[in-house]
PDB file of C-alpha atoms and ligand atoms in Angstrom:
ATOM      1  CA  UNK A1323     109.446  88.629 109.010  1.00  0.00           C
ATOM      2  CA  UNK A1324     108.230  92.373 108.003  1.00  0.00           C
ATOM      3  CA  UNK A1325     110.015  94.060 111.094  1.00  0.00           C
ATOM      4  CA  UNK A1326     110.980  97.587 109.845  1.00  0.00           C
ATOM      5  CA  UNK A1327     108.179  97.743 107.752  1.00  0.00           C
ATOM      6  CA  UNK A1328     104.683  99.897 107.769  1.00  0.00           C
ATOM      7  CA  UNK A1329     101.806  98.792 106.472  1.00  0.00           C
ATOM      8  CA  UNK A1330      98.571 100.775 106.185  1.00  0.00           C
ATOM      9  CA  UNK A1331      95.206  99.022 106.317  1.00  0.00           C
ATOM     10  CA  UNK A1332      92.539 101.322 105.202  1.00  0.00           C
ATOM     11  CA  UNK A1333      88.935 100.185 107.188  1.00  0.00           C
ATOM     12  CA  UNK A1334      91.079  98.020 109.678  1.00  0.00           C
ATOM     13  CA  UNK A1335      88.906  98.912 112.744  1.00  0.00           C
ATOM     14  CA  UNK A1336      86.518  96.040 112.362  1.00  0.00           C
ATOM     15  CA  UNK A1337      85.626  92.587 110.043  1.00  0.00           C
ATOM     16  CA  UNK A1338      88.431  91.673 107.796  1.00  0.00           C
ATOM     17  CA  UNK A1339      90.997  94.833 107.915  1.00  0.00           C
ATOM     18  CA  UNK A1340      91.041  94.131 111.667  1.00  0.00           C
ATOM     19  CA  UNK A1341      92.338  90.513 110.565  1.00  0.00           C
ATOM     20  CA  UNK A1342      94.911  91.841 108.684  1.00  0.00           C
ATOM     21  CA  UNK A1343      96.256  94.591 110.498  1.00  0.00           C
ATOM     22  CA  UNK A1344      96.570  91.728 113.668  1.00  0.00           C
ATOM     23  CA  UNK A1345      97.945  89.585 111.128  1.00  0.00           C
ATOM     24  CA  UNK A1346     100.841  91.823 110.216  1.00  0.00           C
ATOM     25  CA  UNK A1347     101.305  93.521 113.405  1.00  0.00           C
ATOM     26  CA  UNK A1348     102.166  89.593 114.522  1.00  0.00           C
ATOM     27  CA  UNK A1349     104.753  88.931 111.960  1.00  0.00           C
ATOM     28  CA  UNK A1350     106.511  92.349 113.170  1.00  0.00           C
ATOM     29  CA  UNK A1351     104.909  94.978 110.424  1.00  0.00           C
ATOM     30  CA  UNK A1352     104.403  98.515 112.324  1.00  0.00           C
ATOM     31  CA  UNK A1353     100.390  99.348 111.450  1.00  0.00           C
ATOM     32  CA  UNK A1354      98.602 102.239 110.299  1.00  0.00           C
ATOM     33  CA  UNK A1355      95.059 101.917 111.784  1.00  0.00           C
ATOM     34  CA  UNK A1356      92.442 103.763 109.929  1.00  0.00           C
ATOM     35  CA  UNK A1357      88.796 104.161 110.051  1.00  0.00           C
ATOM     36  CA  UNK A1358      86.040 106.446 110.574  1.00  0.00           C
ATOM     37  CA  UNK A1359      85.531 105.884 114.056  1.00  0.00           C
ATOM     38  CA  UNK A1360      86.516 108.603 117.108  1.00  0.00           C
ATOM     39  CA  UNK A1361      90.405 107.405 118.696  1.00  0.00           C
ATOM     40  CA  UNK A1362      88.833 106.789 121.386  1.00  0.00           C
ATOM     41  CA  UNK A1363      87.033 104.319 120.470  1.00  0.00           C
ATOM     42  CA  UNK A1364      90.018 102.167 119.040  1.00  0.00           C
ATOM     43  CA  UNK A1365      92.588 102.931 121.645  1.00  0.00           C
ATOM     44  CA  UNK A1366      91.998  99.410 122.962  1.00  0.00           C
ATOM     45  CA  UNK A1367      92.825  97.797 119.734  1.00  0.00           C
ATOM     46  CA  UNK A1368      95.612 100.299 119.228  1.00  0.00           C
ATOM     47  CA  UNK A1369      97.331  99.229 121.926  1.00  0.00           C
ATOM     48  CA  UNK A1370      96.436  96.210 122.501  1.00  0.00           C
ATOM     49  CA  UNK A1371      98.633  95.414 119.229  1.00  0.00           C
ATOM     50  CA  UNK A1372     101.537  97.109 120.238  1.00  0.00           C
ATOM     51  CA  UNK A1373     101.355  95.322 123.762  1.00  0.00           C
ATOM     52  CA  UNK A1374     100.933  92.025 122.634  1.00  0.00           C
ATOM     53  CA  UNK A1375     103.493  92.234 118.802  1.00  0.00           C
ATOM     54  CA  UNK A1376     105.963  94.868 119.915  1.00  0.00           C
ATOM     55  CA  UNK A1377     105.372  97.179 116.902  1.00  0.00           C
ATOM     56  CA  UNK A1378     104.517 100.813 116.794  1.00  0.00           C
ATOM     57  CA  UNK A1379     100.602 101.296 115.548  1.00  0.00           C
ATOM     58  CA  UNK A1380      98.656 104.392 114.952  1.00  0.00           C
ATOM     59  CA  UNK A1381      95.290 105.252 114.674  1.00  0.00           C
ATOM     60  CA  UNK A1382      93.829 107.720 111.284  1.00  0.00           C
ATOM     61  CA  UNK A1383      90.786 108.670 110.796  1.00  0.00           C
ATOM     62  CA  UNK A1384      89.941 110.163 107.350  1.00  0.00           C
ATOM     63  CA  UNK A1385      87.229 109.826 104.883  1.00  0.00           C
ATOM     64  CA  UNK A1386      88.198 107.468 102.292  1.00  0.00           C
ATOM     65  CA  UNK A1387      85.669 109.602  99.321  1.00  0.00           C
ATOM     66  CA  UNK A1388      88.053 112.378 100.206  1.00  0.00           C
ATOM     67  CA  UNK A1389      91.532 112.428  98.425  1.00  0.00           C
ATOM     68  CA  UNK A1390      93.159 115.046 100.529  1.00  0.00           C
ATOM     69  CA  UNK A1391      92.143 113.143 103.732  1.00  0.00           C
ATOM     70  CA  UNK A1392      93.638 110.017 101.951  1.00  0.00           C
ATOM     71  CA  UNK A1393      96.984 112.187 101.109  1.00  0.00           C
ATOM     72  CA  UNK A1394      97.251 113.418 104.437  1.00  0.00           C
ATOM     73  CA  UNK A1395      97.097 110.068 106.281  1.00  0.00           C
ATOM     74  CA  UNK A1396      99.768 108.857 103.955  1.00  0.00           C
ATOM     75  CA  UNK A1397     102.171 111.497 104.006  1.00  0.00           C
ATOM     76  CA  UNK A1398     101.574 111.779 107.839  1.00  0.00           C
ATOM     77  CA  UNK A1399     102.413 107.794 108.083  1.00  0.00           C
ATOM     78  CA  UNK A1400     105.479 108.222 105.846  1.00  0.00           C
ATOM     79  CA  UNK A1401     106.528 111.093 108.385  1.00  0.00           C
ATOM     80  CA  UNK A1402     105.710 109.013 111.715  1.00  0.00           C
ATOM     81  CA  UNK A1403     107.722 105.661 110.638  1.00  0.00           C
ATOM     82  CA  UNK A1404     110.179 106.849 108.379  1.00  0.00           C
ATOM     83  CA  UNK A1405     108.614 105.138 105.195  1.00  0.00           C
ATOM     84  CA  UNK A1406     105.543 103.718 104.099  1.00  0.00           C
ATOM     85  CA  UNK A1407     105.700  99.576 102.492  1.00  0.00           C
ATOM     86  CA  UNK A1408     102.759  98.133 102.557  1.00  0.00           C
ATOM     87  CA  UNK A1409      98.902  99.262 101.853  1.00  0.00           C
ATOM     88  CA  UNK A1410      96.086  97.494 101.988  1.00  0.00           C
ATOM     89  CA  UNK A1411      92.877  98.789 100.568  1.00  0.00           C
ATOM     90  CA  UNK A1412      89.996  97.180 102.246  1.00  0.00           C
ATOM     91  CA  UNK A1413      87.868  99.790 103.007  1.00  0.00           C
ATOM     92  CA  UNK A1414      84.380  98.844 101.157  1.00  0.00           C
ATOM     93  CA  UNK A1415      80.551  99.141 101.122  1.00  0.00           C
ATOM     94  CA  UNK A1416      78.009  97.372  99.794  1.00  0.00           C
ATOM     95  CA  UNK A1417      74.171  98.799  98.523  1.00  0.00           C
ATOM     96  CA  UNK A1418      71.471  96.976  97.001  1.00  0.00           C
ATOM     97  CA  UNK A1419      68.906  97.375  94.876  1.00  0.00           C
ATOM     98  CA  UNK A1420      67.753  96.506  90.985  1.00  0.00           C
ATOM     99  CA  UNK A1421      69.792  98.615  88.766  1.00  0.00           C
ATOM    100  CA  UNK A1422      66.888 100.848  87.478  1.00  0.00           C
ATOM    101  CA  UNK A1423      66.173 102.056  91.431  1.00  0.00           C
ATOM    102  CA  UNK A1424      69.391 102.068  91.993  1.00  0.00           C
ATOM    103  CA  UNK A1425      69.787 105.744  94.015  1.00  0.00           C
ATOM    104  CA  UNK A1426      72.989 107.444  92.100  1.00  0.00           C
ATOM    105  CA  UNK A1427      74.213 108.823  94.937  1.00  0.00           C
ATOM    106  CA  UNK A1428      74.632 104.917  95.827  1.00  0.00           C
ATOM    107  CA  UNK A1429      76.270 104.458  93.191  1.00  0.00           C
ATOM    108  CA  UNK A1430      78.527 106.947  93.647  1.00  0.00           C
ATOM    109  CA  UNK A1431      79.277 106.263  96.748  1.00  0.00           C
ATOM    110  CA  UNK A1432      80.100 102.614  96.568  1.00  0.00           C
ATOM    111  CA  UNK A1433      82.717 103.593  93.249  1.00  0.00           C
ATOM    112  CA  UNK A1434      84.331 106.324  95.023  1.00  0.00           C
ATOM    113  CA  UNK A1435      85.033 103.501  98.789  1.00  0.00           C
ATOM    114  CA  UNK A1436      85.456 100.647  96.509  1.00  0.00           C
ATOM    115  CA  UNK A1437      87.749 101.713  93.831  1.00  0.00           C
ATOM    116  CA  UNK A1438      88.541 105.232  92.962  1.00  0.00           C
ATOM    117  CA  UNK A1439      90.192 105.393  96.996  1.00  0.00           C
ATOM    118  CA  UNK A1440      91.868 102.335  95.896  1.00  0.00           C
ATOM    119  CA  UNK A1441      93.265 104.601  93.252  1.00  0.00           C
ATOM    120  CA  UNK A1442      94.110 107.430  95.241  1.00  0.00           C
ATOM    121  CA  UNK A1443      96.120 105.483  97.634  1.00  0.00           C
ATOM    122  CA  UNK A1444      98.284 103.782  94.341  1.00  0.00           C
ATOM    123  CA  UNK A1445      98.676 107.589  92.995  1.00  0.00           C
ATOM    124  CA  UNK A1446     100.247 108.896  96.495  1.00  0.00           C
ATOM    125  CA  UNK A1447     101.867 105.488  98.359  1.00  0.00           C
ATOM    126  CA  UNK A1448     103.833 104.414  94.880  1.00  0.00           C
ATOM    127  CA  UNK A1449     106.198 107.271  94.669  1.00  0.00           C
ATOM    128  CA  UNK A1450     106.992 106.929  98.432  1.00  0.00           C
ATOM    129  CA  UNK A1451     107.659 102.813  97.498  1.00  0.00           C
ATOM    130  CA  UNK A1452     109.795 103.560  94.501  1.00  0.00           C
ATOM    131  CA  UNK A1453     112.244 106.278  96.812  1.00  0.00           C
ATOM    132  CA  UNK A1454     113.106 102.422  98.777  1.00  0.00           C
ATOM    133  CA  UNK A1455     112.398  99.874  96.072  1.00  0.00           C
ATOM    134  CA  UNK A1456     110.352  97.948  97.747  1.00  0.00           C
ATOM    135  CA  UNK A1457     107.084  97.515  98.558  1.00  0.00           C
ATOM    136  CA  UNK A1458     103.363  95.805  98.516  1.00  0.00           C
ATOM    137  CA  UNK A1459     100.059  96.177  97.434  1.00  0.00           C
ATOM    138  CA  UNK A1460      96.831  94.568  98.237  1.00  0.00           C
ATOM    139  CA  UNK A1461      93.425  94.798  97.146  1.00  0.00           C
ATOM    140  CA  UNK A1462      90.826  93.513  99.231  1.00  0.00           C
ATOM    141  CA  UNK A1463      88.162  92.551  95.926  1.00  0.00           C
ATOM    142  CA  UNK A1464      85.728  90.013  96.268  1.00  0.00           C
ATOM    143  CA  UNK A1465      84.484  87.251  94.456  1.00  0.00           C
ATOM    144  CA  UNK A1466      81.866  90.077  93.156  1.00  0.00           C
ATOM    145  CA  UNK A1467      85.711  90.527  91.003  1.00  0.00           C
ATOM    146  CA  UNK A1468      84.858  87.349  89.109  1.00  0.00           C
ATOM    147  CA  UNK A1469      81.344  86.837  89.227  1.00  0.00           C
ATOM    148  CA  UNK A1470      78.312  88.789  89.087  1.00  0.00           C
ATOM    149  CA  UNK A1471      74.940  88.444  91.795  1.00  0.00           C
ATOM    150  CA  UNK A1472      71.663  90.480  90.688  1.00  0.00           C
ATOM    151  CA  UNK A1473      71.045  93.706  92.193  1.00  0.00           C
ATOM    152  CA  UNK A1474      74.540  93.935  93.063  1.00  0.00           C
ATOM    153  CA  UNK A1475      75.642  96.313  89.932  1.00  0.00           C
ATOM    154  CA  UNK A1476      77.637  99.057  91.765  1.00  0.00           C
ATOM    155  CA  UNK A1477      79.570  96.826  93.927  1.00  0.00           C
ATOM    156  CA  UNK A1478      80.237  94.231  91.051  1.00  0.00           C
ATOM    157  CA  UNK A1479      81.376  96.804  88.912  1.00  0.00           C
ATOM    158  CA  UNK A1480      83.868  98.499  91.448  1.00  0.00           C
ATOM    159  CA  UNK A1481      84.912  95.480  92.451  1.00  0.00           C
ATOM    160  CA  UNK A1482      85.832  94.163  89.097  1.00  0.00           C
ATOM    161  CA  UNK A1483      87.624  97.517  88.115  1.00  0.00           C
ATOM    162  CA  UNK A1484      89.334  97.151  91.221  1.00  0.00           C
ATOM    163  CA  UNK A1485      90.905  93.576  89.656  1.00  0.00           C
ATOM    164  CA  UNK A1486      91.541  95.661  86.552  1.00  0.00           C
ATOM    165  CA  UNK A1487      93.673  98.416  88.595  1.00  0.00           C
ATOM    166  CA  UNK A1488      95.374  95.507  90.462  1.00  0.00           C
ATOM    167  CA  UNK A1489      97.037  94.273  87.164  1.00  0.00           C
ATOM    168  CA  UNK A1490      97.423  97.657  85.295  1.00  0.00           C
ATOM    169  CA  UNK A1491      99.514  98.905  88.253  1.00  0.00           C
ATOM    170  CA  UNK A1492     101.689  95.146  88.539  1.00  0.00           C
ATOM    171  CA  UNK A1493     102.836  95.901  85.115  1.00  0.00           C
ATOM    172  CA  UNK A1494     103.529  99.511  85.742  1.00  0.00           C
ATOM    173  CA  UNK A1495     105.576  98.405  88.852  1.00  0.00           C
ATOM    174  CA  UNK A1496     106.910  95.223  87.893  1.00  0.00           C
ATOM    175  CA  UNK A1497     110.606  96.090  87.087  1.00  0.00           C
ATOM    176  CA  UNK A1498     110.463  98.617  90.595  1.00  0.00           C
ATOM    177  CA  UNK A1499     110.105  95.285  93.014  1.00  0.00           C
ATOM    178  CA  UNK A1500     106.661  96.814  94.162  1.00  0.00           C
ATOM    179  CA  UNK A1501     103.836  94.047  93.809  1.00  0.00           C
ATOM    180  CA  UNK A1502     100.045  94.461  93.659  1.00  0.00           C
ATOM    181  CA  UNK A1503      97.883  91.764  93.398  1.00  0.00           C
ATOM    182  CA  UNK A1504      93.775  91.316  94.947  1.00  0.00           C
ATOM    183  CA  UNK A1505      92.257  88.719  97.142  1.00  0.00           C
ATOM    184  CA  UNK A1506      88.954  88.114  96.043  1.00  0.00           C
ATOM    185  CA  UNK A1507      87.110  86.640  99.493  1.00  0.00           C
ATOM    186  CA  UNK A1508      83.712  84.740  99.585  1.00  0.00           C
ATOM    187  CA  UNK A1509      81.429  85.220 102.954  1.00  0.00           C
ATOM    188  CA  UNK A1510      83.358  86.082 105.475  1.00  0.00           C
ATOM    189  CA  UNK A1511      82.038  86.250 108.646  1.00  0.00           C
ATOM    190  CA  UNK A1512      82.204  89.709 109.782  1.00  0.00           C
ATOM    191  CA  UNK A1513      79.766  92.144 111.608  1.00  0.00           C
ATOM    192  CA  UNK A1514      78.166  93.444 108.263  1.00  0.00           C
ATOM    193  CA  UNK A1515      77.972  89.714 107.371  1.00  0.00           C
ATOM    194  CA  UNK A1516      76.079  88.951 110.671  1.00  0.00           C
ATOM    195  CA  UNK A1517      73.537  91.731 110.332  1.00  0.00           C
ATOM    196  CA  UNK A1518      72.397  90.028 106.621  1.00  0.00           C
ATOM    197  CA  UNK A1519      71.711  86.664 108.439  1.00  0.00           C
ATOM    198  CA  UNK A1520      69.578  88.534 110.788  1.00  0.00           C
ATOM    199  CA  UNK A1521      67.694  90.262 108.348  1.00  0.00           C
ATOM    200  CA  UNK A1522      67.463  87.878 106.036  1.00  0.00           C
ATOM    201  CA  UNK A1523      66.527  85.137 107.901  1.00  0.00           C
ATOM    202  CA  UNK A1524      63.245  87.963 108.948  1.00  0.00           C
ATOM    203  CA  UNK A1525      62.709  88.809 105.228  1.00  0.00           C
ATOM    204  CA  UNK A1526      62.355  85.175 104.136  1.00  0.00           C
ATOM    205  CA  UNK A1527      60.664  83.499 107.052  1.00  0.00           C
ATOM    206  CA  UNK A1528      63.623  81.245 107.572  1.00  0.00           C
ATOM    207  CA  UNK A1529      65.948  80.078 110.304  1.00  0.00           C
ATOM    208  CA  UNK A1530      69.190  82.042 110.715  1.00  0.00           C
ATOM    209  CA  UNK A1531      71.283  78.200 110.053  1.00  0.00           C
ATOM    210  CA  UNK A1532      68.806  78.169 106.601  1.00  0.00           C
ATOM    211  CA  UNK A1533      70.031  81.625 105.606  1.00  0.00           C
ATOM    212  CA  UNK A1534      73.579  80.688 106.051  1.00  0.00           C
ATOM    213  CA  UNK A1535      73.406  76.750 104.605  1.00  0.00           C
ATOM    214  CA  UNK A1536      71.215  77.985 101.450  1.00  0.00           C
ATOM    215  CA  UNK A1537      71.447  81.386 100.433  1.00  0.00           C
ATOM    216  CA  UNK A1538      75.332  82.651 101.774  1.00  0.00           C
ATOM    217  CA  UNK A1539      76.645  78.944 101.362  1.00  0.00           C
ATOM    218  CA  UNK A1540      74.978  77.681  98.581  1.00  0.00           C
ATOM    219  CA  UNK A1541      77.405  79.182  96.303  1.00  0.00           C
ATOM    220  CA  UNK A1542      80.557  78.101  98.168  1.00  0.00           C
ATOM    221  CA  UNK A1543      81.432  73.992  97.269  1.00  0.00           C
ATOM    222  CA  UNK A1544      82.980  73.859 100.583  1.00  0.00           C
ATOM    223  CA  UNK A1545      80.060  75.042 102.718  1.00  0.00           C
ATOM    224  CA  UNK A1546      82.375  76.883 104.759  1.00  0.00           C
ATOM    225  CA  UNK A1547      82.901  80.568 105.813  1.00  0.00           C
ATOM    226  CA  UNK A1548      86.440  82.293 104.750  1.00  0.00           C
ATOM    227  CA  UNK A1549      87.790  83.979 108.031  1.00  0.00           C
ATOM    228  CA  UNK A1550      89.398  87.166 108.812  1.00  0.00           C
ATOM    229  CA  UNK A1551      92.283  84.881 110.193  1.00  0.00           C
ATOM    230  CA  UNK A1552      92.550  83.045 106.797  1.00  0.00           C
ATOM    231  CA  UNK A1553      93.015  85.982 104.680  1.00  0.00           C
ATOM    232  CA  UNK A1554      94.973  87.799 107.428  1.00  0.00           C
ATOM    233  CA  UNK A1555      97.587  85.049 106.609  1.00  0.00           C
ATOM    234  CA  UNK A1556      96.969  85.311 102.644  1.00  0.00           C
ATOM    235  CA  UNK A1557      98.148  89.021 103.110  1.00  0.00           C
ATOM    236  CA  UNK A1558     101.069  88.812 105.382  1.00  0.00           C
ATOM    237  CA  UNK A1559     102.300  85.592 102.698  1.00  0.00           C
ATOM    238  CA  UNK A1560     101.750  88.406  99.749  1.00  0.00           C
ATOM    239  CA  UNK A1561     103.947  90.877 101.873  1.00  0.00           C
ATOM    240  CA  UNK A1562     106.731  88.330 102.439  1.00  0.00           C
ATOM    241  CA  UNK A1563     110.334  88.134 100.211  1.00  0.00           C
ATOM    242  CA  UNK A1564     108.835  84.559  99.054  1.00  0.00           C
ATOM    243  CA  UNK A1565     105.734  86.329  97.056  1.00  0.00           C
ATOM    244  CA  UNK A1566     107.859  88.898  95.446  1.00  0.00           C
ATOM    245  CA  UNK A1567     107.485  87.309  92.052  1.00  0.00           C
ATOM    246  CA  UNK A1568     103.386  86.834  92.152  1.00  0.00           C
ATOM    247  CA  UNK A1569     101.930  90.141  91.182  1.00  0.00           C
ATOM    248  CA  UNK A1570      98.847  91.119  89.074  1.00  0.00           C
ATOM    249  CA  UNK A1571      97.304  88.320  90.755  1.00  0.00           C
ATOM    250  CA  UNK A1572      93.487  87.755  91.361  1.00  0.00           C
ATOM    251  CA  UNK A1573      93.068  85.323  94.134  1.00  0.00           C
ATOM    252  CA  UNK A1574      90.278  84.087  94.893  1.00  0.00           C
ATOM    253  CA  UNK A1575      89.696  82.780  98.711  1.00  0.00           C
ATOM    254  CA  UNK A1576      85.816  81.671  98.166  1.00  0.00           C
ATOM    255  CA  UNK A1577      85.493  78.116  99.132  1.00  0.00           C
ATOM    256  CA  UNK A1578      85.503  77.134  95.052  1.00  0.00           C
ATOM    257  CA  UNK A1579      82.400  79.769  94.336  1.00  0.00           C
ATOM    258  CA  UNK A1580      84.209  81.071  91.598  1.00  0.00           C
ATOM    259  CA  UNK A1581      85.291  77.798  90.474  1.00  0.00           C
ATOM    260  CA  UNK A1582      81.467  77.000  89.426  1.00  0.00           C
TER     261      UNK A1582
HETATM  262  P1  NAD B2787      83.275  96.065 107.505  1.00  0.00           P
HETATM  263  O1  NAD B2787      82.057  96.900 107.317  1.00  0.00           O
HETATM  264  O2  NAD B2787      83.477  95.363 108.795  1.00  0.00           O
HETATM  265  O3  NAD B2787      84.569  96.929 107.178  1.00  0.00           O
HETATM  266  C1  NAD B2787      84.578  97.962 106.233  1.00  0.00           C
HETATM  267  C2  NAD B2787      85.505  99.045 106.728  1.00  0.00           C
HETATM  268  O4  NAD B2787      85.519 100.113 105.773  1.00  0.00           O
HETATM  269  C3  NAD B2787      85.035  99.650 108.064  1.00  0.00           C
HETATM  270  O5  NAD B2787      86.134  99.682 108.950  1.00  0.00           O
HETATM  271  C4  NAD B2787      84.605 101.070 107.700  1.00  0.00           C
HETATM  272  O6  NAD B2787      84.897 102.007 108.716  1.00  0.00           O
HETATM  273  C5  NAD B2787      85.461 101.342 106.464  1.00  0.00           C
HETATM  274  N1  NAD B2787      84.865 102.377 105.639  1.00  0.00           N
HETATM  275  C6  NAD B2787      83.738 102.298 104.895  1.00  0.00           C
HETATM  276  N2  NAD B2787      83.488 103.487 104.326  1.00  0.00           N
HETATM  277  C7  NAD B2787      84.470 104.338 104.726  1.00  0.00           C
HETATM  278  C8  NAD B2787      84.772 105.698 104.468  1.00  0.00           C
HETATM  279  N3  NAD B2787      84.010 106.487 103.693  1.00  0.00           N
HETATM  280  N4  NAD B2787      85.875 106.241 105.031  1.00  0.00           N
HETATM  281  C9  NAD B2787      86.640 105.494 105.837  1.00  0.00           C
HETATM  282  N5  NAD B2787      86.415 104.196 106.101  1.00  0.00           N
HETATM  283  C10 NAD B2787      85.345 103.636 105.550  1.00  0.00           C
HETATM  284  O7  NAD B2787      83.274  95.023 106.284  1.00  0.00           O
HETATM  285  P2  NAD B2787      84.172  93.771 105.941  1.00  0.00           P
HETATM  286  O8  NAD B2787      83.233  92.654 105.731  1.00  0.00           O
HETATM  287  O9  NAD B2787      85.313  93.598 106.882  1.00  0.00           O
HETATM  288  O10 NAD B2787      84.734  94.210 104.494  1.00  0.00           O
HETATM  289  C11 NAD B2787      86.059  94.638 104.240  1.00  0.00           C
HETATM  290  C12 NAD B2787      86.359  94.531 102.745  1.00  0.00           C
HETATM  291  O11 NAD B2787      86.225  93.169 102.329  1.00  0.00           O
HETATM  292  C13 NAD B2787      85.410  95.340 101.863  1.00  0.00           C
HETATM  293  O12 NAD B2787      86.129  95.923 100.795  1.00  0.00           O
HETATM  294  C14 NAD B2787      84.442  94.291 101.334  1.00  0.00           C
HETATM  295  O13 NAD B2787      83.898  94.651 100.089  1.00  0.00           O
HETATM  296  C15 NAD B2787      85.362  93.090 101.211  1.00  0.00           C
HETATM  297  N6  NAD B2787      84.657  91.804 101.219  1.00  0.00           N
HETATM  298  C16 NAD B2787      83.922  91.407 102.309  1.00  0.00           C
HETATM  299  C17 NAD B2787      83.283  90.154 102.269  1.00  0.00           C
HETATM  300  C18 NAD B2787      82.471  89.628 103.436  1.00  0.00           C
HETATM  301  O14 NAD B2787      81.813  88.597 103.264  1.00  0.00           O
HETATM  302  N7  NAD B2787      82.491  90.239 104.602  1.00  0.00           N
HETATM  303  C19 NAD B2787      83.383  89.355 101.126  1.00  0.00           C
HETATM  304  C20 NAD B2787      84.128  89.806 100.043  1.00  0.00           C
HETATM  305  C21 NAD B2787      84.777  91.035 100.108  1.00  0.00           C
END
């Protein structure tokens, strides 16, 4: 369905980016792996996906705070495969803490991953789009683009300026056949996700099955976890011919959370 395409998933070595990148690697999309981790430690999944989908993948590492590491890794990708089609930015982190302790260089830190590399990939992947008139954009937001949660005020706010970028940039693009929409997830269970059952489950004296039934799934109606597999399929359906008249879109995939 994408053969001839690339597609670059920023923070695909791990939780949902992995998802994706498999996800589009199977329905014949070359990948651009990046992360921050040494090759050698993704050389498995590297090839692994071109083994088992028959695509060409590669592996970048580059900070995403820095824009000429961002520029590079684009214009490299554009170089290797001839043209770059699809990005993905899902690189993100997460800090908390009441707004009035909350470090600045926190802050900072959680705009620049969150939303201003979101920008930088736009500003350098667009004009390479427009050269084939064609191509696809997707945000990976977060619920935290629709609703707020206390303590949560850097990540809230990148992640709804990220939704606001999302639909400045589909109008911008909309006559070029270049779409950009976000998918706003619930809990997903990934690694990071994992590691705040743990620790929550110490901080409150609770069982790890209370943690997830009352304090991740309480605000999901369906009581269920969103997987990497579910959105991996959301992405590849926003990269098809059949979604190339839904852009600016903010979709949530949060069990109903947002429906409250
Ligand atoms: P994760 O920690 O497994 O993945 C995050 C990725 O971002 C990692 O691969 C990491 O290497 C990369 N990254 C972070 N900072 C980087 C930097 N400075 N330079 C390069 N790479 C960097 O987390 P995840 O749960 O898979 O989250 C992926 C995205 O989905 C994030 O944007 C997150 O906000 C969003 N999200 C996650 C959930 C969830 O429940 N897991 C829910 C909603 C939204």
């Amino acid at each position: 369905m994408l053969n001839s395409k690339t597609g670059i998933i920023t923070g695909s070595t791990s939780g949902i980016g992995s998802g994706i990148a498999r996800a589009l690697a199977q329905a014949g999309c070359n990948i651009v792996l990046h992360g921050s981790r040494e090759q050698s430690q993704v050389e498995d999944v590297r090839s692994g996906l071109e083994t088992e989908y028959g695509i060409t993948a590669r592996y970048y590492r580059s900070d995403m705070s820095k824009p000429d590491e961002i520029e590079k890794m684009i214009l490299d990708a554009e170089k290797s495969f001839g043209s770059v089609d699809i990005i993905v930015n899902n690189a993100g982190i997460q800090h908390v803490a009441p707004v009035d302790q909350f470090p600045v260089e926190k802050w900072n830190a959680v705009l620049s991953i969150n939303l201003t590399a979101a920008f930088h990939m736009i500003r350098i992947a667009t004009p390479l789009m427009k050269k084939n008139g064609w191509g696809r954009i997707v945000n990976i937001a977060s619920a935290h683009a629709l609703v707020a949660s206390p303590f949560k005020s850097a990540y809230v706010a990148a992640k709804h300026g990220l939704a606001g970028l999302t639909k400045t940039v589909a109008l911008e693009l909309a006559e070029q056949n270049i779409t950009c929409n976000a998918v706003c997830p619930g809990y997903v269970k990934t690694p990071l996700v994992d590691g705040q059952i743990a620790s929550q489950a110490k901080e409150r004296g609770i069982t790890e099955e209370e943690v997830v039934r009352d304090v991740l799934l309480g605000a999901q109606p369906t009581k269920k976890f969103t997987t990497v597999e579910d959105l991996g399929a959301l992405v590849v359906f926003l990269c098809s011919e059949p979604a190339g008249n839904i852009t600016g879109a903010i979709l949530p995939a949060d069990g109903g959370w947002t429906a409250h």
